CSV table of C-alpha atoms and ligand atoms in Angstrom, one decimal:
chain,number,residue,atom,x,y,z
W,1,UNK,CA,-22.6,-4.4,-1.5
W,2,UNK,CA,-20.0,-1.6,-1.1
W,3,UNK,CA,-18.6,0.5,-4.0
W,4,UNK,CA,-15.5,-1.3,-5.1
W,5,UNK,CA,-12.2,0.5,-5.0
W,6,UNK,CA,-9.7,-0.6,-7.6
W,7,UNK,CA,-6.5,1.4,-7.4
W,8,UNK,CA,-4.3,1.8,-10.4
W,9,UNK,CA,-0.5,2.6,-10.6
W,10,UNK,CA,1.7,3.4,-13.5
W,11,UNK,CA,2.1,-0.3,-14.3
W,12,UNK,CA,-0.4,-2.2,-12.2
W,13,UNK,CA,-4.2,-2.5,-11.9
W,14,UNK,CA,-5.3,-3.7,-8.5
W,15,UNK,CA,-8.8,-5.1,-9.0
W,16,UNK,CA,-11.6,-7.4,-8.0
W,17,UNK,CA,-10.8,-11.1,-8.5
W,18,UNK,CA,-12.1,-13.0,-11.6
W,19,UNK,CA,-12.6,-16.7,-12.2
W,20,UNK,CA,-9.7,-16.6,-14.7
W,21,UNK,CA,-7.3,-15.6,-11.8
W,22,UNK,CA,-7.8,-19.0,-10.1
W,23,UNK,CA,-5.4,-20.9,-12.4
W,24,UNK,CA,-2.5,-18.5,-12.2
W,25,UNK,CA,-3.1,-18.0,-8.5
W,26,UNK,CA,-2.8,-21.7,-8.0
W,27,UNK,CA,0.4,-21.8,-10.1
W,28,UNK,CA,1.8,-19.2,-7.8
W,29,UNK,CA,0.5,-20.8,-4.6
W,30,UNK,CA,2.0,-24.2,-5.5
W,31,UNK,CA,5.5,-22.7,-6.1
W,32,UNK,CA,7.8,-23.7,-3.2
W,33,UNK,CA,9.9,-20.5,-3.6
W,34,UNK,CA,6.9,-18.2,-3.4
W,35,UNK,CA,5.7,-20.2,-0.3
W,36,UNK,CA,9.1,-20.4,1.3
W,37,UNK,CA,8.0,-18.4,4.4
W,38,UNK,CA,4.6,-20.1,4.7
W,39,UNK,CA,4.0,-23.5,6.3
W,40,UNK,CA,3.3,-25.2,3.0
W,41,UNK,CA,2.3,-24.8,-0.6
W,42,UNK,CA,-1.4,-24.7,-1.3
W,43,UNK,CA,-3.6,-27.3,-2.8
W,44,UNK,CA,-6.0,-26.2,-5.6
W,45,UNK,CA,-8.9,-26.1,-3.2
W,46,UNK,CA,-7.0,-24.1,-0.6
W,47,UNK,CA,-5.8,-21.7,-3.3
W,48,UNK,CA,-9.3,-21.3,-4.7
W,49,UNK,CA,-10.6,-20.8,-1.2
W,50,UNK,CA,-8.3,-17.9,-0.5
W,51,UNK,CA,-9.0,-16.2,-3.9
W,52,UNK,CA,-12.8,-16.6,-3.3
W,53,UNK,CA,-12.5,-15.2,0.3
W,54,UNK,CA,-10.5,-12.2,-1.1
W,55,UNK,CA,-13.2,-11.7,-3.7
W,56,UNK,CA,-16.1,-11.8,-1.2
W,57,UNK,CA,-14.4,-9.4,1.2
W,58,UNK,CA,-13.8,-6.9,-1.6
W,59,UNK,CA,-17.5,-7.3,-2.6
W,60,UNK,CA,-18.6,-6.7,1.0
W,61,UNK,CA,-16.2,-3.9,2.0
W,62,UNK,CA,-15.1,-2.3,-1.3
W,63,UNK,CA,-11.5,-2.9,-0.5
W,64,UNK,CA,-9.2,-5.9,0.5
W,65,UNK,CA,-6.5,-8.0,-1.0
W,66,UNK,CA,-6.8,-7.3,-4.7
W,67,UNK,CA,-5.7,-9.3,-7.7
W,68,UNK,CA,-2.8,-7.6,-9.3
W,69,UNK,CA,-2.8,-7.3,-13.1
W,70,UNK,CA,0.0,-5.9,-15.2
W,71,UNK,CA,-1.3,-3.1,-17.4
W,72,UNK,CA,1.1,-3.8,-20.2
W,73,UNK,CA,0.2,-7.4,-20.8
W,74,UNK,CA,-3.0,-7.9,-18.8
W,75,UNK,CA,-1.3,-10.8,-16.9
W,76,UNK,CA,-2.3,-11.7,-13.4
W,77,UNK,CA,0.9,-11.3,-11.3
W,78,UNK,CA,-0.2,-11.9,-7.8
W,79,UNK,CA,-2.1,-10.4,-4.9
W,80,UNK,CA,-1.6,-7.1,-3.0
W,81,UNK,CA,-3.8,-5.3,-0.6
W,82,UNK,CA,-5.3,-4.5,2.8
W,83,UNK,CA,-6.6,-7.0,5.3
W,84,UNK,CA,-8.0,-7.0,8.8
W,85,UNK,CA,-6.3,-9.9,10.5
W,86,UNK,CA,-8.7,-12.2,12.4
W,87,UNK,CA,-6.0,-13.7,14.6
W,88,UNK,CA,-5.3,-12.0,18.0
W,89,UNK,CA,-2.0,-10.2,17.1
W,90,UNK,CA,0.0,-7.6,18.9
W,91,UNK,CA,-0.9,-5.1,16.1
W,92,UNK,CA,-4.1,-4.7,18.1
W,93,UNK,CA,-6.8,-4.7,15.4
W,94,UNK,CA,-4.9,-2.6,12.8
W,95,UNK,CA,-5.3,-3.2,9.1
W,96,UNK,CA,-2.3,-4.9,7.5
W,97,UNK,CA,-0.8,-4.4,4.0
W,98,UNK,CA,0.4,-7.5,2.3
W,99,UNK,CA,1.8,-8.9,-1.0
W,100,UNK,CA,2.6,-12.1,-2.8
W,101,UNK,CA,3.8,-12.1,-6.4
W,102,UNK,CA,4.4,-14.9,-8.9
W,103,UNK,CA,8.2,-15.5,-9.3
W,104,UNK,CA,8.5,-14.2,-12.9
W,105,UNK,CA,7.4,-10.8,-11.5
W,106,UNK,CA,9.9,-10.4,-8.8
W,107,UNK,CA,12.8,-7.9,-9.1
W,108,UNK,CA,10.8,-5.3,-11.0
W,109,UNK,CA,9.5,-3.1,-8.2
W,110,UNK,CA,5.9,-4.3,-8.7
W,111,UNK,CA,5.3,-5.2,-5.0
W,112,UNK,CA,6.5,-1.8,-3.8
W,113,UNK,CA,4.5,0.1,-6.4
W,114,UNK,CA,1.3,-1.8,-5.7
W,115,UNK,CA,1.8,-1.7,-1.9
W,116,UNK,CA,2.2,2.1,-2.0
W,117,UNK,CA,-1.1,2.3,-3.8
W,118,UNK,CA,-2.7,0.1,-1.1
W,119,UNK,CA,-1.4,2.4,1.6
W,120,UNK,CA,-2.9,5.4,-0.2
W,121,UNK,CA,-6.3,3.8,-0.3
W,122,UNK,CA,-6.0,3.0,3.4
W,123,UNK,CA,-5.1,6.5,4.4
W,124,UNK,CA,-7.0,8.6,1.9
W,125,UNK,CA,-10.2,6.6,1.3
W,126,UNK,CA,-10.5,4.5,4.5
W,127,UNK,CA,-9.2,7.1,6.9
W,128,UNK,CA,-7.1,4.6,8.8
W,129,UNK,CA,-4.8,5.9,11.5
W,130,UNK,CA,-2.1,3.4,11.0
W,131,UNK,CA,-1.3,0.4,8.8
W,132,UNK,CA,0.8,-2.5,9.9
W,133,UNK,CA,2.7,-5.3,8.1
W,134,UNK,CA,4.4,-8.4,9.4
W,135,UNK,CA,6.6,-11.1,8.0
W,136,UNK,CA,8.7,-14.1,9.1
W,137,UNK,CA,11.8,-12.5,10.6
W,138,UNK,CA,14.1,-13.8,7.9
W,139,UNK,CA,11.8,-12.9,5.0
W,140,UNK,CA,14.2,-10.2,3.9
W,141,UNK,CA,12.5,-9.5,0.4
W,142,UNK,CA,9.2,-8.8,2.2
W,143,UNK,CA,10.9,-6.6,4.8
W,144,UNK,CA,12.6,-4.7,2.0
W,145,UNK,CA,9.2,-3.9,0.6
W,146,UNK,CA,8.1,-2.6,4.0
W,147,UNK,CA,11.1,-0.4,4.2
W,148,UNK,CA,10.7,0.9,0.6
W,149,UNK,CA,7.2,2.1,1.4
W,150,UNK,CA,8.5,3.9,4.5
W,151,UNK,CA,7.1,1.6,7.1
W,152,UNK,CA,8.9,1.7,10.5
W,153,UNK,CA,10.3,-1.5,12.1
W,154,UNK,CA,8.8,-1.5,15.6
W,155,UNK,CA,11.6,-3.9,16.7
W,156,UNK,CA,8.9,-6.2,18.2
W,157,UNK,CA,8.6,-9.8,17.2
W,158,UNK,CA,5.8,-12.2,18.0
W,159,UNK,CA,4.9,-15.8,17.4
W,160,UNK,CA,2.0,-15.9,14.9
W,161,UNK,CA,-0.8,-17.8,16.5
W,162,UNK,CA,-2.2,-19.1,13.1
W,163,UNK,CA,1.1,-20.6,11.9
W,164,UNK,CA,1.8,-24.2,12.9
W,165,UNK,CA,5.3,-25.1,13.9
W,166,UNK,CA,8.2,-25.0,12.9
W,167,UNK,CA,9.3,-22.1,15.1
W,168,UNK,CA,11.4,-20.3,12.5
W,169,UNK,CA,8.2,-19.7,10.5
W,170,UNK,CA,6.2,-18.6,13.5
W,171,UNK,CA,8.4,-15.7,14.6
W,172,UNK,CA,7.2,-12.5,12.8
W,173,UNK,CA,8.6,-9.0,12.9
W,174,UNK,CA,6.1,-6.1,13.0
W,175,UNK,CA,6.3,-2.9,10.9
W,176,UNK,CA,4.0,0.1,11.1
W,177,UNK,CA,3.3,3.3,9.3
W,178,UNK,CA,1.1,6.1,10.9
W,179,UNK,CA,-1.1,8.4,8.9
W,180,UNK,CA,1.1,11.4,9.9
W,181,UNK,CA,4.3,9.7,8.7
W,182,UNK,CA,2.7,8.6,5.5
W,183,UNK,CA,1.4,12.1,4.8
W,184,UNK,CA,4.8,13.6,5.5
W,185,UNK,CA,6.8,11.0,3.4
W,186,UNK,CA,4.5,9.8,0.7
W,187,UNK,CA,1.3,11.9,0.1
S,201,COA,C1,7.9,-10.3,-1.1
S,201,COA,C2,8.0,-10.1,-2.6
S,201,COA,C3,6.7,-9.6,-3.2
S,201,COA,C4,9.1,-9.1,-2.9
S,201,COA,O1,9.3,-9.1,-4.3
S,201,COA,P1,10.5,-8.1,-4.9
S,201,COA,O2,10.5,-8.4,-6.3
S,201,COA,O3,11.7,-8.3,-4.1
S,201,COA,O4,9.9,-6.7,-4.5
S,201,COA,P2,9.5,-5.5,-5.6
S,201,COA,O5,8.5,-6.0,-6.5
S,201,COA,O6,9.2,-4.3,-4.7
S,201,COA,O7,10.8,-5.3,-6.4
S,201,COA,C5,12.0,-4.7,-5.8
S,201,COA,C6,13.2,-5.1,-6.7
S,201,COA,O8,13.0,-4.8,-8.0
S,201,COA,C7,14.1,-3.9,-8.5
S,201,COA,N1,13.5,-3.1,-9.6
S,201,COA,C8,13.7,-3.4,-10.9
S,201,COA,N2,13.1,-2.5,-11.7
S,201,COA,C9,12.4,-1.6,-10.8
S,201,COA,C10,11.6,-0.5,-11.0
S,201,COA,N3,11.3,-0.1,-12.3
S,201,COA,N4,11.1,0.1,-10.0
S,201,COA,C11,11.4,-0.3,-8.7
S,201,COA,N5,12.2,-1.3,-8.5
S,201,COA,C12,12.7,-2.0,-9.5
S,201,COA,C13,14.5,-3.2,-7.2
S,201,COA,O9,15.8,-2.8,-7.4
S,201,COA,C14,14.4,-4.4,-6.2
S,201,COA,O10,15.5,-5.3,-6.5
S,201,COA,P3,16.5,-5.8,-5.3
S,201,COA,O11,15.7,-6.6,-4.3
S,201,COA,O12,17.5,-6.6,-6.0
S,201,COA,O13,17.0,-4.5,-4.6
S,201,COA,C15,8.3,-11.5,-3.3
S,201,COA,O14,9.6,-11.9,-2.8
S,201,COA,C16,7.3,-12.5,-3.0
S,201,COA,O15,6.2,-12.6,-3.5
S,201,COA,N6,7.6,-13.5,-2.1
S,201,COA,C17,6.8,-14.6,-1.7
S,201,COA,C18,5.6,-14.2,-0.9
S,201,COA,C19,5.9,-13.5,0.4
S,201,COA,O16,6.9,-13.9,1.1
S,201,COA,N7,5.1,-12.5,0.7
S,201,COA,C20,5.3,-11.8,1.9
S,201,COA,C21,4.7,-12.4,3.1
S,201,COA,S1,4.9,-11.4,4.5
């Protein structure tokens, strides 16, 4: 078991998952707007399976895709963190930063704030050389988060091998941030 890293920002605690997160995570995962750029909304067992997988990867590695909790209200607001994709992607083994928030928590800067904290863990504690992120090409809210955390659009797109058709959900754009760029812009 690794020592668990749980980054905190001004407004958000990124932390290990708890059984009480499963219900609000399912509410979020069954919201069609939240899942607009994914093949489908999730069933309760699919949603629990993802939360449990995130929990066990954090327990094993000390980092991963954390549950995001609002400090002010203690509410579960979504998931944000770092993940090593298992699929064979053009990002060649790099760790990705990702986010998914429940709809009531959009438009408040929480994804950007939490993602910046995840990048800091990646560069300062895990000593990564680069971090990538990818999204369906027309997922502009997610691309805006990438840009706000100073990620660079590589201009490359690829067909995600794990996403079943339709095609418009398969084509992903690829963003990156190097350790040097992060240190110059964000450290
Ligand atoms: C992607 C996603 C997290 C982006 O959410 P978001 O609310 O647009 O992003 P942020 O949390 O960073 O908030 C930024 C917005 O809050 C506003 N904001 C309000 N108060 C703010 C504050 N105190 N600080 C910073 N920004 C603030 C910003 O102006 C910005 O608004 P704008 O988009 O109108 O310019 C959200 O759309 C989502 O969960 N989508 C579904 C899942 C998904 O697609 N995930 C990505 C898969 S690749």
